[in-house]
Coordinates of C-alpha atoms and ligand atoms in Angstrom, one line a residue:
M1 CA 111.7 107.6 125.0
T2 CA 114.6 106.2 122.9
I3 CA 113.7 103.5 120.5
P4 CA 116.5 101.0 119.8
Y5 CA 118.2 101.3 116.4
L6 CA 116.2 104.5 115.5
D7 CA 117.9 107.8 114.5
L8 CA 115.8 110.9 113.9
S9 CA 117.3 113.7 111.9
P10 CA 117.6 117.0 113.9
E11 CA 114.7 118.5 111.9
V12 CA 112.4 115.5 112.4
Q13 CA 113.3 115.3 116.0
A14 CA 112.5 119.0 116.6
A15 CA 109.2 118.8 114.7
L16 CA 108.0 115.7 116.6
K17 CA 109.0 117.2 119.9
E18 CA 106.9 120.3 119.3
D19 CA 104.0 118.3 117.7
S20 CA 104.5 119.9 114.3
P21 CA 103.3 118.1 111.2
V22 CA 105.7 115.5 109.8
V23 CA 105.3 113.4 106.6
A24 CA 107.1 110.1 106.2
L25 CA 108.5 109.1 102.7
E26 CA 109.7 105.7 101.6
S27 CA 113.0 104.8 100.0
T28 CA 112.3 101.7 97.9
I29 CA 110.7 104.1 95.4
I30 CA 114.1 105.8 95.3
S31 CA 116.4 102.8 95.0
H32 CA 114.2 100.4 93.1
G33 CA 111.3 102.4 91.7
M34 CA 112.9 104.9 89.4
P35 CA 116.2 105.2 87.5
Y36 CA 119.1 107.5 88.6
P37 CA 119.2 110.5 88.6
K38 CA 115.5 111.1 88.2
N39 CA 115.0 109.1 91.5
V40 CA 117.1 111.6 93.5
E41 CA 115.6 114.7 91.8
T42 CA 112.2 113.3 92.5
A43 CA 113.0 112.5 96.2
L44 CA 114.3 116.0 96.7
E45 CA 111.4 117.6 94.9
V46 CA 108.9 115.6 97.0
E47 CA 110.7 116.9 100.2
R48 CA 110.3 120.5 98.9
E49 CA 106.6 119.9 98.2
V50 CA 106.1 118.6 101.8
K51 CA 107.9 121.7 103.2
A52 CA 106.0 124.1 100.9
H53 CA 102.8 122.8 102.5
G54 CA 103.7 123.2 106.1
A55 CA 105.2 119.9 107.1
V56 CA 108.6 118.4 107.7
P57 CA 109.6 115.6 105.4
A58 CA 111.1 112.4 106.9
T59 CA 112.5 110.2 104.2
I60 CA 113.0 106.7 105.8
A61 CA 115.7 104.2 105.0
I62 CA 118.1 101.8 106.8
L63 CA 121.8 102.9 106.7
G64 CA 124.5 100.9 108.3
G65 CA 122.1 98.9 110.4
R66 CA 120.3 102.0 111.8
L67 CA 116.7 103.0 111.1
K68 CA 116.8 106.6 109.8
A69 CA 113.8 108.9 109.8
G70 CA 115.0 112.1 108.0
L71 CA 117.8 111.7 105.4
S72 CA 120.3 114.4 104.4
E73 CA 120.6 115.3 100.8
A74 CA 123.9 113.3 100.6
E75 CA 122.0 110.2 102.0
I76 CA 119.2 110.6 99.5
N77 CA 121.8 110.8 96.8
Y78 CA 123.5 107.7 98.1
M79 CA 120.2 105.7 98.1
G80 CA 119.5 106.8 94.5
K81 CA 123.0 106.1 93.2
Q82 CA 123.2 102.7 94.8
G83 CA 119.9 101.8 93.2
S84 CA 119.2 98.1 93.3
M85 CA 122.5 97.5 95.0
V86 CA 120.7 98.5 98.2
Q87 CA 118.5 95.7 99.4
K88 CA 114.8 96.2 99.2
A89 CA 113.7 95.9 102.8
S90 CA 110.2 94.9 104.1
R91 CA 109.2 93.8 107.5
R92 CA 110.9 90.4 107.4
D93 CA 114.3 92.0 106.4
L94 CA 114.6 94.5 109.2
P95 CA 116.1 92.2 111.9
V96 CA 118.9 90.8 109.7
L97 CA 119.8 94.2 108.2
L98 CA 120.0 95.8 111.7
A99 CA 122.0 92.9 113.2
R100 CA 124.4 93.0 110.3
G101 CA 124.8 96.7 110.0
L102 CA 123.6 96.8 106.4
D103 CA 121.7 99.3 104.3
G104 CA 118.1 98.8 103.2
A105 CA 115.6 100.7 101.0
T106 CA 112.3 100.6 102.9
T107 CA 109.1 99.4 101.3
V108 CA 105.7 100.8 102.3
A109 CA 105.5 98.1 105.0
A110 CA 109.0 98.9 106.5
T111 CA 108.5 102.6 106.2
M112 CA 105.2 102.3 108.1
I113 CA 107.0 100.4 110.8
V114 CA 109.7 103.1 111.2
A115 CA 107.2 105.9 111.0
G116 CA 105.1 104.2 113.7
L117 CA 108.1 103.8 116.0
A118 CA 109.1 107.5 115.4
G119 CA 105.5 108.7 116.1
I120 CA 104.9 109.9 112.5
R121 CA 101.2 109.4 111.5
V122 CA 101.1 110.4 107.8
F123 CA 103.1 108.9 105.0
A124 CA 103.2 109.7 101.3
T125 CA 104.2 107.3 98.5
G126 CA 103.3 106.4 94.9
G127 CA 101.5 103.1 95.0
I128 CA 101.1 100.4 97.6
G129 CA 101.9 96.7 97.1
G130 CA 98.9 94.4 97.0
V131 CA 97.5 91.0 96.0
H132 CA 99.2 90.0 92.7
R133 CA 97.4 88.8 89.7
G134 CA 97.5 85.0 89.9
A135 CA 97.8 85.1 93.7
T136 CA 95.4 82.2 94.0
Q137 CA 98.3 80.1 92.6
T138 CA 101.4 82.0 93.7
M139 CA 100.2 83.3 97.1
D140 CA 102.1 86.5 96.3
I141 CA 100.5 89.1 98.6
S142 CA 102.6 92.1 99.5
A143 CA 103.5 92.5 103.2
D144 CA 102.3 96.1 102.7
L145 CA 98.7 94.9 103.2
Q146 CA 99.5 93.1 106.5
E147 CA 101.3 96.2 107.7
L148 CA 98.2 98.4 106.9
A149 CA 96.2 96.0 109.0
R150 CA 98.4 96.4 112.1
T151 CA 100.4 99.7 112.0
S152 CA 98.7 103.0 112.7
V153 CA 100.0 105.2 109.9
A154 CA 97.9 106.8 107.2
V155 CA 99.2 106.1 103.7
V156 CA 98.6 108.6 100.9
C157 CA 99.0 106.9 97.6
A158 CA 97.6 107.0 94.0
G159 CA 96.0 103.6 94.6
A160 CA 97.8 100.6 93.3
K161 CA 99.0 99.6 89.9
S162 CA 97.0 97.2 87.8
I163 CA 100.0 94.9 87.7
L164 CA 98.1 93.8 90.8
D165 CA 94.7 92.3 91.2
L166 CA 93.0 95.4 92.5
E167 CA 89.7 93.7 93.3
L168 CA 91.4 91.1 95.5
T169 CA 93.6 93.9 97.0
L170 CA 90.5 95.8 98.1
E171 CA 88.9 92.6 99.5
Y172 CA 92.0 91.9 101.5
L173 CA 91.9 95.4 103.0
E174 CA 88.3 95.1 103.8
T175 CA 88.8 91.8 105.6
H176 CA 91.6 93.4 107.7
G177 CA 89.6 96.5 108.5
V178 CA 91.6 99.0 106.6
P179 CA 89.5 102.0 105.6
V180 CA 90.1 103.0 101.9
L181 CA 89.2 106.7 101.4
G182 CA 89.1 108.2 97.9
Y183 CA 90.3 111.8 97.9
Q184 CA 87.9 113.7 95.8
T185 CA 87.0 110.5 94.0
D186 CA 84.5 107.7 94.3
E187 CA 86.8 105.2 92.6
F188 CA 89.9 103.5 93.7
P189 CA 92.6 105.0 91.4
A190 CA 94.9 102.6 89.5
F191 CA 98.1 104.6 89.8
Y192 CA 98.7 105.5 86.1
T193 CA 95.0 106.0 85.6
R194 CA 92.4 107.9 87.7
S195 CA 89.9 105.1 87.7
S196 CA 89.8 101.3 88.1
G197 CA 86.0 100.7 87.9
L198 CA 86.2 99.7 91.6
P199 CA 84.5 101.8 94.3
V200 CA 86.3 103.1 97.4
D201 CA 84.7 102.6 100.8
Y202 CA 84.3 106.3 101.3
R203 CA 85.0 109.5 99.4
T204 CA 86.4 112.5 101.3
D205 CA 86.9 115.9 99.8
T206 CA 89.0 117.8 102.3
P207 CA 92.3 117.1 104.1
L208 CA 90.7 118.2 107.3
E209 CA 88.0 115.6 107.1
A210 CA 90.6 112.9 106.3
A211 CA 92.5 114.0 109.4
R212 CA 89.3 113.7 111.5
I213 CA 88.8 110.2 110.3
L214 CA 92.4 109.3 111.4
H215 CA 91.7 110.8 114.8
A216 CA 88.5 108.8 115.2
K217 CA 90.1 105.5 114.3
W218 CA 93.0 105.8 116.6
A219 CA 91.1 107.5 119.4
L220 CA 89.0 104.3 119.5
G221 CA 92.2 102.2 119.8
L222 CA 91.6 100.6 116.4
A223 CA 95.1 99.9 115.4
G224 CA 96.1 99.8 111.7
G225 CA 96.5 102.1 108.8
I226 CA 94.2 104.0 106.5
I227 CA 94.6 104.5 102.8
I228 CA 94.0 107.9 101.3
A229 CA 93.8 107.2 97.6
N230 CA 94.6 110.3 95.6
P231 CA 94.3 110.0 91.8
V232 CA 97.1 111.0 89.4
P233 CA 96.6 114.5 88.2
E234 CA 94.4 114.5 85.0
A235 CA 97.2 116.1 82.9
Y236 CA 99.6 113.1 83.6
A237 CA 97.1 110.3 83.6
M238 CA 97.8 107.6 81.0
P239 CA 95.2 106.2 78.5
S240 CA 93.9 103.0 80.3
A241 CA 93.8 100.7 77.2
K242 CA 97.4 101.6 76.4
I243 CA 98.6 101.0 79.9
E244 CA 96.7 97.7 80.2
T245 CA 98.4 96.4 77.0
V246 CA 101.8 97.4 78.3
I247 CA 101.1 95.8 81.7
R248 CA 100.0 92.5 80.1
R249 CA 103.1 92.4 78.0
A250 CA 105.4 93.1 81.0
L251 CA 103.6 90.4 83.0
A252 CA 104.0 87.9 80.2
E253 CA 107.7 88.7 80.0
A254 CA 108.1 88.3 83.8
E255 CA 106.4 84.9 83.6
A256 CA 108.6 83.8 80.6
R257 CA 111.8 84.8 82.5
G258 CA 110.6 83.3 85.8
V259 CA 110.8 86.6 87.7
K260 CA 108.9 86.4 91.0
G261 CA 108.9 87.3 94.7
K262 CA 110.4 90.6 95.7
A263 CA 111.9 91.1 92.2
I264 CA 108.6 91.2 90.4
T265 CA 107.5 94.7 91.2
P266 CA 110.8 96.4 90.3
F267 CA 111.0 94.3 87.1
L268 CA 107.5 95.3 86.0
L269 CA 108.1 99.0 86.8
S270 CA 111.2 99.2 84.7
R271 CA 109.6 97.3 81.8
I272 CA 106.5 99.5 81.8
E273 CA 108.8 102.5 81.8
E274 CA 110.7 101.2 78.7
L275 CA 107.5 100.1 76.9
T276 CA 105.9 103.6 77.4
E277 CA 109.1 105.4 76.5
G278 CA 109.3 107.1 79.8
K279 CA 105.7 108.4 79.9
S280 CA 104.9 106.1 82.8
L281 CA 107.9 107.5 84.7
E282 CA 106.6 111.1 84.2
A283 CA 103.2 110.0 85.5
N284 CA 104.9 108.3 88.5
I285 CA 106.9 111.4 89.4
Q286 CA 103.9 113.7 89.2
L287 CA 101.6 111.5 91.2
V288 CA 104.2 111.2 94.0
I289 CA 104.6 115.0 94.2
N290 CA 100.8 115.3 94.2
N291 CA 100.6 112.8 97.1
A292 CA 103.3 114.6 99.0
R293 CA 101.2 117.8 98.9
L294 CA 98.0 116.1 100.1
A295 CA 99.9 114.2 102.9
A296 CA 101.4 117.5 104.1
E297 CA 97.8 119.0 104.2
V298 CA 96.5 116.0 106.1
A299 CA 99.4 116.1 108.5
V300 CA 98.7 119.8 109.2
G301 CA 95.0 119.0 109.6
F302 CA 95.8 116.1 111.9
G303 CA 97.7 118.6 114.2
L304 CA 94.8 121.1 114.2
E305 CA 92.3 118.4 115.0
G306 CA 94.5 117.1 117.8
S307 CA 94.6 120.5 119.4
L308 CA 90.8 121.0 119.0
N309 CA 90.1 117.6 120.6
G310 CA 92.8 117.8 123.2
Ligands
LIG1 N1 104.3 99.9 93.7 C1 104.7 100.9 93.0 N2 105.9 101.5 93.1 C2 106.8 101.0 94.0 C3 106.4 99.9 94.8 C4 105.2 99.4 94.7 O1 103.9 101.4 92.2 O2 107.9 101.5 94.1 C5 107.3 99.4 95.9 C6 106.9 100.0 97.2 O3 108.0 100.2 98.0 C7 106.1 98.8 97.8 C8 106.8 97.6 97.3 O4 106.0 98.9 99.2 O5 107.2 98.0 96.0 C9 106.0 96.4 97.4 O6 106.8 95.3 97.1 P1 106.3 93.8 97.3 O7 105.2 93.6 96.4 O8 107.5 92.9 97.0 O9 105.9 93.8 98.8
LIG2 MN1 105.5 89.8 97.0

């Protein structure tokens, strides 16, 4: 079946055709989440990590009004060099970018949509968007959460940053029936730190069990995503008091400057990076690589489970 506007790279197409494991990767993290050239180096390293663990990477973006699953090295370099010149694209942006033939860096929500269309079931990123602190006033809730409620793709992430209200984020996910699994942890990780003080719904200790849970959800026809929350490796975790101070300061600056809407997450990320003298960036890079490995293992497990069941 051909999906309108969708282009698969030859590697991704071949893998999907023969039911080999594929891992989707997002591009907002490249264009808006890290500075050039670290963003490109990281994106390429993440792809190598996926390959090294038995799956085919499919970095997702919008180029010239086409949805791309699987970018070439030149295309990844383009997304990284363009940086915030490329529009951050979530669900609401897709129709306009496609109709106008424009480029877009896909958020978790938009990457899930494209992965879902392509038939890719497992996706690795750094952190998901969520309910912002102060959302009771601003109503700022990331479209990522709605997407998790409706699109059947598993998202491996290091939890969410405590720039968000993590408690409300978990409440929202519960309301919408999105299972939150802690990978070898009982706590929802807070991106830079391994713990948040908030429990996950379930702990799972192996990629194969996580894959079994995905199969069970979708075999029942329960549409929607699953979060596999994988804590930042111990060696790169940041001291929680320090990161909380930095986040509070970045939030206060955003408020003073009137930064909001889609600009708030990129603003906070780059201020946190400056205020931690790059330590947060190193943590960010390492946790994405760590998630890529787990996602590849889950994708491999998902294929094995599929052949056992089928
Ligand atoms: N959180 C991070 N790093 C990121 C993002 C979120 O720790 O790069 C990006 C992701 O692409 C995510 C998006 O999908 O920000 C959420 O933006 P918003 O809150 O505007 O929906
Ligand atoms: Mn928002």
